[in-house]
Short mmCIF file of C-alpha atoms in Angstrom, two decimals:
data_model
loop_
_atom_site.label_atom_id
_atom_site.label_comp_id
_atom_site.label_asym_id
_atom_site.label_seq_id
_atom_site.Cartn_x
_atom_site.Cartn_y
_atom_site.Cartn_z
CA MET A 5 81.83 42.38 -63.11
CA VAL A 6 84.53 42.64 -60.40
CA ARG A 7 84.48 45.87 -58.40
CA PHE A 8 86.72 46.76 -55.41
CA TYR A 9 85.56 48.89 -52.59
CA LEU A 10 86.47 50.36 -49.27
CA GLU A 11 84.36 49.79 -46.22
CA SER A 12 84.50 51.21 -42.67
CA MET A 13 82.39 51.58 -39.58
CA VAL A 14 80.88 55.06 -39.04
CA GLU A 15 78.62 56.65 -36.51
CA GLY A 16 80.41 55.17 -33.59
CA GLY A 17 80.66 51.71 -35.10
CA ARG A 18 76.90 51.34 -35.51
CA GLN A 19 76.86 51.46 -39.37
CA LEU A 20 78.93 49.89 -42.13
CA ARG A 21 79.61 52.11 -45.16
CA ARG A 22 81.03 51.00 -48.42
CA ILE A 23 82.59 53.16 -51.11
CA ALA A 24 83.08 51.94 -54.74
CA LEU A 25 86.62 52.24 -56.04
CA HIS A 26 85.39 53.55 -59.26
CA PRO A 27 86.48 55.14 -61.50
CA LEU A 28 90.17 54.63 -61.20
CA PRO A 29 92.61 56.29 -60.31
CA PHE A 30 90.78 57.08 -57.11
CA ARG A 31 92.14 59.96 -55.11
CA VAL A 32 91.76 60.34 -51.39
CA GLY A 33 92.44 63.37 -49.22
CA ARG A 34 91.11 66.38 -47.29
CA GLN A 35 90.46 68.39 -50.50
CA ARG A 36 87.02 68.55 -51.72
CA GLY A 37 86.49 67.29 -55.11
CA LEU A 38 88.51 64.14 -54.77
CA SER A 39 87.02 60.73 -55.10
CA LEU A 40 86.96 60.35 -51.32
CA PHE A 41 86.94 63.40 -49.09
CA LEU A 42 88.08 62.72 -45.43
CA ALA A 43 87.39 65.60 -43.05
CA SER A 44 90.17 64.82 -40.74
CA GLU A 45 93.13 67.01 -39.85
CA SER A 46 95.43 64.12 -39.87
CA VAL A 47 94.78 63.58 -43.57
CA SER A 48 96.68 65.65 -46.19
CA LYS A 49 94.90 67.54 -48.91
CA GLU A 50 95.94 65.01 -51.57
CA HIS A 51 96.94 62.11 -49.47
CA ALA A 52 96.94 58.95 -51.62
CA GLU A 53 95.62 57.39 -54.88
CA ILE A 54 94.37 53.92 -55.69
CA VAL A 55 95.18 52.73 -59.09
CA LEU A 56 95.25 49.62 -61.33
CA ASP A 57 98.73 48.34 -62.26
CA GLY A 58 97.90 45.69 -64.74
CA ASP A 59 95.46 43.52 -63.02
CA ALA A 60 96.70 44.50 -59.55
CA LEU A 61 95.05 47.09 -57.34
CA CYS A 62 97.57 49.41 -55.78
CA VAL A 63 97.82 52.33 -53.40
CA ARG A 64 100.29 55.18 -53.83
CA ASP A 65 101.01 57.76 -51.16
CA LEU A 66 101.20 61.32 -52.44
CA GLY A 67 103.77 62.64 -50.14
CA SER A 68 101.34 62.80 -47.21
CA LYS A 69 102.42 64.15 -43.89
CA ASN A 70 101.17 61.40 -41.69
CA GLY A 71 101.41 58.38 -44.02
CA THR A 72 99.62 55.78 -45.80
CA PHE A 73 99.50 52.25 -44.05
CA VAL A 74 98.63 48.82 -45.27
CA ASN A 75 98.10 46.29 -42.46
CA SER A 76 99.75 48.86 -40.06
CA GLU A 77 102.96 49.18 -42.18
CA ARG A 78 103.74 52.57 -43.68
CA VAL A 79 104.15 52.29 -47.45
CA GLY A 80 104.95 54.48 -50.40
CA GLU A 81 103.31 52.10 -52.84
CA ALA A 82 101.86 48.68 -52.12
CA ARG A 83 99.57 46.13 -53.74
CA LEU A 84 96.14 45.65 -52.13
CA ASN A 85 94.34 42.48 -51.57
CA GLU A 86 90.79 41.71 -50.38
CA GLY A 87 90.80 42.00 -46.53
CA ASP A 88 93.77 44.39 -46.28
CA ILE A 89 93.45 47.11 -43.65
CA LEU A 90 94.26 50.46 -45.15
CA HIS A 91 94.89 53.67 -43.25
CA PHE A 92 95.08 57.15 -44.52
CA ALA A 93 96.80 58.67 -41.45
CA GLN A 94 94.50 57.35 -38.77
CA VAL A 95 91.46 56.86 -40.82
CA GLU A 96 90.81 53.22 -41.34
CA PHE A 97 89.23 51.13 -44.11
CA ARG A 98 89.08 47.42 -45.08
CA VAL A 99 89.57 46.57 -48.78
CA GLY A 100 86.76 44.44 -50.25
CA ARG A 101 86.08 42.83 -53.52
CA HIS A 102 82.73 42.09 -54.99
CA GLU A 103 80.94 40.57 -58.11
CA LEU A 104 78.25 43.15 -59.16
CA ASP A 105 76.50 44.79 -62.04
CA GLU A 106 76.34 48.61 -62.58
CA SER A 107 73.05 48.97 -60.79
CA ASP A 108 74.14 47.20 -57.59
CA PRO A 109 72.75 49.39 -54.80
CA GLY A 110 75.15 48.03 -52.06
CA LEU A 111 77.80 50.50 -52.71
CA GLU A 112 77.92 54.23 -51.84
CA PRO A 113 78.60 56.85 -54.62
CA SER A 114 82.31 57.31 -54.96
CA THR A 115 82.50 60.83 -53.62
CA VAL A 116 81.57 60.85 -49.91
CA SER A 117 82.62 62.46 -46.69
CA LEU A 118 83.41 60.32 -43.72
CA GLY A 119 84.17 61.11 -40.02
CA ASP A 120 86.26 59.41 -37.41
CA MET A 121 87.00 55.65 -37.75
CA ARG A 122 88.06 52.93 -35.24
CA LEU A 123 91.63 51.90 -35.19
CA PRO A 124 92.81 48.30 -34.80
CA GLN A 125 94.75 47.60 -31.62
CA GLN A 126 98.01 46.82 -33.42
CA PHE A 127 98.04 50.22 -35.12
CA VAL A 128 100.79 52.55 -33.76
CA GLU A 129 99.12 55.45 -31.88
CA GLY A 130 100.91 58.81 -32.04
CA VAL A 131 101.79 58.87 -35.79
CA ARG A 132 99.52 61.96 -36.14
CA GLU A 133 101.15 63.76 -33.13
CA LEU A 134 104.75 62.86 -33.85
CA PRO A 135 105.12 65.37 -36.82
CA GLU A 136 103.82 68.03 -34.51
CA LEU A 137 106.57 67.20 -31.91
CA LEU A 138 109.29 67.37 -34.70
CA GLU A 139 107.92 70.57 -36.27
CA GLY A 140 107.48 72.28 -32.90
CA ARG A 141 110.82 70.87 -31.50
CA MET A 142 108.84 69.64 -28.51
CA VAL A 143 111.87 67.94 -26.66
CA THR A 144 114.14 68.67 -23.80
CA THR A 145 117.34 67.20 -22.56
CA LEU A 146 118.52 65.60 -19.30
CA PHE A 147 122.16 65.13 -18.48
CA GLN A 148 123.56 62.18 -16.63
CA PRO A 149 127.21 62.41 -15.32
CA ILE A 150 130.01 60.11 -16.43
CA VAL A 151 132.74 60.07 -13.89
CA SER A 152 136.36 59.10 -14.03
CA LEU A 153 137.62 56.26 -11.74
CA PRO A 154 138.90 56.03 -9.15
CA SER A 155 138.50 59.75 -8.38
CA GLY A 156 134.81 59.97 -9.10
CA SER A 157 135.20 63.45 -10.63
CA VAL A 158 132.82 64.34 -13.45
CA ALA A 159 134.41 63.72 -16.88
CA GLY A 160 131.32 64.48 -18.99
CA TYR A 161 127.66 64.15 -19.36
CA GLU A 162 125.42 61.86 -21.51
CA ALA A 163 122.51 63.82 -23.11
CA LEU A 164 119.30 62.02 -22.76
CA GLY A 165 116.44 63.34 -24.78
CA ARG A 166 112.79 63.48 -23.54
CA GLY A 167 109.62 64.31 -25.35
CA ARG A 168 107.43 67.24 -24.33
CA HIS A 169 104.19 66.62 -26.34
CA SER A 170 101.04 66.22 -24.18
CA ARG A 171 99.69 63.30 -26.21
CA LEU A 172 103.05 61.35 -26.64
CA PRO A 173 105.21 59.43 -24.34
CA GLU A 174 108.23 61.24 -22.70
CA LEU A 175 110.82 58.36 -22.94
CA PRO A 176 112.85 58.21 -26.12
CA GLN A 177 112.43 54.43 -26.48
CA GLU A 178 108.64 54.77 -26.93
CA LEU A 179 109.05 57.91 -29.14
CA PHE A 180 111.33 55.99 -31.41
CA ARG A 181 108.71 53.22 -31.55
CA VAL A 182 106.32 55.75 -32.89
CA ALA A 183 108.91 57.29 -35.23
CA SER A 184 109.66 53.99 -36.78
CA ALA A 185 106.09 53.70 -38.07
CA ILE A 186 106.59 56.74 -40.20
CA GLY A 187 110.24 56.44 -40.93
CA ALA A 188 111.24 59.43 -38.72
CA GLU A 189 113.74 57.79 -36.46
CA ALA A 190 116.71 59.74 -37.93
CA GLU A 191 114.90 62.96 -37.69
CA LEU A 192 113.97 62.42 -34.14
CA SER A 193 117.57 61.50 -33.33
CA ARG A 194 118.88 64.75 -34.86
CA LEU A 195 116.34 66.78 -32.93
CA PHE A 196 117.46 65.15 -29.72
CA ARG A 197 121.06 65.98 -30.56
CA GLU A 198 120.43 69.49 -31.56
CA SER A 199 118.34 70.18 -28.38
CA ALA A 200 121.34 69.03 -26.33
CA LEU A 201 123.77 71.23 -28.21
CA SER A 202 121.48 74.20 -27.98
CA ILE A 203 121.42 73.90 -24.14
CA VAL A 204 125.15 73.64 -23.61
CA GLU A 205 126.54 75.82 -26.41
CA GLY A 206 126.46 78.92 -24.19
CA LEU A 207 128.28 77.26 -21.26
CA PRO A 208 131.97 77.72 -21.81
CA ASP A 209 133.13 75.55 -18.97
CA PHE A 210 130.86 72.41 -19.81
CA PRO A 211 132.91 69.18 -19.75
CA ALA A 212 132.67 66.47 -22.39
CA LEU A 213 129.28 65.74 -23.89
CA PHE A 214 128.11 62.35 -25.07
CA VAL A 215 125.14 62.30 -27.54
CA ASN A 216 123.48 59.22 -29.02
CA ILE A 217 122.90 58.47 -32.75
CA HIS A 218 120.05 56.26 -33.90
CA PRO A 219 121.20 53.23 -36.02
CA SER A 220 119.12 54.56 -38.93
CA GLU A 221 121.55 57.49 -39.18
CA LEU A 222 124.45 55.22 -40.16
CA GLU A 223 122.67 55.01 -43.55
CA THR A 224 122.44 58.78 -43.90
CA PRO A 225 125.30 60.22 -46.05
CA THR A 226 124.98 63.61 -44.29
CA LEU A 227 125.55 62.36 -40.83
CA VAL A 228 129.15 63.49 -40.53
CA ASP A 229 128.45 66.75 -42.01
CA ASP A 230 125.51 67.39 -39.71
CA VAL A 231 127.58 66.55 -36.75
CA ARG A 232 130.47 68.77 -37.98
CA VAL A 233 127.99 71.72 -38.07
CA LEU A 234 127.06 71.13 -34.45
CA ARG A 235 130.77 70.79 -33.60
CA GLU A 236 131.47 74.25 -35.20
CA ARG A 237 128.87 75.74 -32.81
CA CYS A 238 130.77 74.41 -29.80
CA PRO A 239 134.40 74.36 -30.82
CA ARG A 240 135.79 73.86 -27.36
CA LEU A 241 133.32 71.29 -26.41
CA ARG A 242 134.67 67.67 -26.26
CA LEU A 243 131.88 65.80 -28.17
CA THR A 244 131.41 62.01 -28.40
CA LEU A 245 128.77 60.20 -30.48
CA GLU A 246 127.43 56.99 -29.00
CA VAL A 247 126.64 54.10 -31.41
CA HIS A 248 124.64 51.24 -30.20
CA GLU A 249 126.48 47.94 -30.25
CA GLY A 250 123.60 46.41 -32.39
CA ALA A 251 124.54 48.82 -35.20
CA LEU A 252 128.07 47.57 -35.53
CA ALA A 253 127.41 44.64 -38.00
CA ASP A 254 128.85 46.67 -40.99
CA LEU A 255 132.47 46.85 -39.79
CA ALA A 256 133.74 48.87 -42.74
CA SER A 257 131.05 51.51 -42.42
CA VAL A 258 131.62 51.89 -38.66
CA ASP A 259 135.51 52.12 -39.24
CA ARG A 260 134.93 54.84 -41.90
CA LEU A 261 132.57 56.70 -39.55
CA ARG A 262 135.23 56.52 -36.83
CA THR A 263 137.97 57.84 -39.10
CA GLN A 264 135.80 60.77 -40.29
CA LEU A 265 134.71 61.62 -36.84
CA SER A 266 138.25 61.56 -35.46
CA ARG A 267 139.33 63.98 -38.26
CA ALA A 268 136.61 66.29 -37.18
CA GLY A 269 137.74 66.20 -33.56
CA ILE A 270 134.75 64.11 -32.42
CA GLY A 271 134.97 60.92 -30.39
CA ILE A 272 132.92 57.70 -30.81
CA ALA A 273 131.72 55.37 -28.23
CA TYR A 274 130.12 51.96 -28.58
CA ASP A 275 127.21 51.83 -26.27
CA ASP A 276 125.62 48.85 -24.47
CA PHE A 277 128.60 46.64 -25.32
CA GLY A 278 127.67 42.99 -24.66
CA ALA A 279 123.96 43.51 -24.51
CA GLY A 280 123.47 41.00 -27.26
CA GLN A 281 126.93 39.65 -27.84
CA ALA A 282 130.44 41.01 -27.21
CA ARG A 283 131.56 42.14 -30.65
CA LEU A 284 135.23 41.49 -30.08
CA LEU A 285 136.07 41.62 -33.79
CA GLU A 286 134.65 45.23 -34.24
CA LEU A 287 136.54 46.15 -31.01
CA ALA A 288 139.79 44.95 -32.39
CA GLU A 289 139.45 46.17 -35.94
CA ALA A 290 137.71 49.42 -35.39
CA PRO A 291 138.29 50.36 -31.76
CA PRO A 292 136.24 53.26 -30.35
CA HIS A 293 137.46 55.99 -28.04
CA TYR A 294 135.08 54.77 -25.41
CA LEU A 295 133.47 51.35 -24.78
CA LYS A 296 130.38 51.52 -22.66
CA PHE A 297 129.62 48.13 -20.97
CA ASP A 298 125.94 47.26 -20.78
CA MET A 299 124.51 47.49 -17.23
CA LEU A 300 123.76 43.54 -17.41
CA PHE A 301 127.59 43.10 -16.90
CA VAL A 302 127.61 45.57 -13.91
CA ARG A 303 124.29 45.12 -12.05
CA GLY A 304 125.00 43.03 -9.01
CA ILE A 305 128.74 42.49 -9.83
CA ASP A 306 129.75 42.70 -6.27
CA LYS A 307 127.60 39.58 -5.51
CA ALA A 308 128.47 37.75 -8.73
CA ALA A 309 130.47 34.60 -9.06
CA ASP A 310 134.19 34.93 -9.32
CA THR A 311 134.02 33.48 -12.90
CA ARG A 312 131.76 36.51 -13.96
CA GLN A 313 134.06 39.12 -12.43
CA ARG A 314 137.03 37.57 -14.11
CA LEU A 315 135.30 37.56 -17.44
CA LEU A 316 134.42 41.27 -17.12
CA ALA A 317 137.92 42.03 -16.10
CA SER A 318 139.33 40.23 -19.03
CA LEU A 319 137.25 42.27 -21.38
CA VAL A 320 138.07 45.40 -19.79
CA SER A 321 141.83 44.50 -19.98
CA VAL A 322 141.36 43.83 -23.74
CA ALA A 323 139.86 47.27 -24.28
CA ARG A 324 142.53 49.06 -22.17
CA ASP A 325 145.22 47.25 -24.23
CA LEU A 326 143.64 48.83 -27.30
CA LEU A 327 143.83 52.22 -25.63
CA VAL A 328 140.12 52.37 -25.27
CA TYR A 329 138.49 54.20 -22.41
CA THR A 330 136.01 51.71 -20.56
CA VAL A 331 132.66 52.88 -18.99
CA ALA A 332 130.71 50.86 -16.55
CA GLU A 333 126.99 51.66 -17.08
CA GLY A 334 124.17 51.19 -14.50
CA VAL A 335 126.38 51.45 -11.40
CA GLU A 336 123.72 51.91 -8.51
CA THR A 337 125.63 51.10 -5.24
CA ALA A 338 128.97 51.74 -3.64
CA GLU A 339 129.80 48.00 -3.74
CA GLU A 340 129.26 47.91 -7.48
CA ALA A 341 131.48 50.96 -7.90
CA GLU A 342 134.20 49.44 -5.77
CA VAL A 343 134.27 46.23 -7.85
CA CYS A 344 134.34 48.29 -11.04
CA MET A 345 137.27 50.28 -9.85
CA ARG A 346 139.22 46.96 -8.80
CA ILE A 347 138.48 45.43 -12.21
CA GLY A 348 140.07 48.49 -13.98
CA PHE A 349 137.30 50.53 -15.52
CA THR A 350 138.32 54.07 -16.38
CA HIS A 351 134.93 55.56 -16.08
CA ALA A 352 131.44 54.82 -14.66
CA GLN A 353 127.80 56.01 -15.00
CA GLY A 354 124.73 55.27 -13.10
CA TYR A 355 122.30 56.46 -10.35
CA TYR A 356 125.18 55.96 -7.62
CA PHE A 357 127.01 58.84 -9.29
CA GLY A 358 124.03 60.92 -10.39
CA ARG A 359 120.59 60.64 -11.93
CA PRO A 360 119.60 62.41 -15.26
CA ARG A 361 118.78 65.99 -14.46
CA PRO A 362 117.92 69.23 -16.28
CA ILE A 363 120.80 71.67 -16.88
CA ASP A 364 119.78 74.05 -14.26
CA GLU A 365 120.18 71.38 -11.59
CA ILE A 366 123.69 70.55 -12.49
#
């Protein structure tokens, strides 16, 4: 007789425990009386169930807060195979398969209570804490100036989100890596944006604000409506959404987004232009209001070969012919700033003009 089981190391990794997946369906959670009771706050009361779908063993997430993972990938439903690593939130098991008879003593009774488990190195840490950050709105915003050239006067600020959870990283890149493990990138992006608006909405003389949107939000049908709501909170604020260049593959969607935002009085900027490849087709057919050139173009431009400076000048000229404002990112020295002005950039951003700072230091 074939029987599947879950196994995990308990008591600090000194003992292997096996739990028979019998009878099926086999429910797992933090509620007593389920097939497998897990006394962990990261586990939902009714977290997941394991079922037979024909001859296939499958796991189904039951709308858990912190997710069900198969081989470190979050799943709604997935087939299980012998040797798969299964996580209910951060509680880890390995799926086993065994030939046995009903009296086989090698398996635990199906209803057991287990404590902490060891996590594999590749498992994304922080999936338990990120929902706490989202629910508690544990973020803040720094503001970095964007200046007009050649005057150097402040034209606006880019809002740069930071995390404020004691057990999570501060930088947004790391937070989005954690968020991607539980499909929460769009929610985190909205939280950063709302945080920035809540800080500046009471400041009547605040200049233009540039806020980022995560590429996953381009697939969200409510994106424009969400931004309109924020716009209504700050009707006099000049607001621009920054879209990463890598999200511009779907030209029709980007052009539609640009049109909708323009109707709502909201600008759009293509960020990190040229980081992967200069998307000239998108620039020509769906020109943004602002084009932010990646710092790889700008860094050390004063010492660069003449051919590189001419290439950058040509790209800037194309953008300006399309009536697009051009922003040089990552300007750190007076010499770089001077070359950017000579090339024809309309705006610049970087440590030379100002580091990201909290609102009370601006």
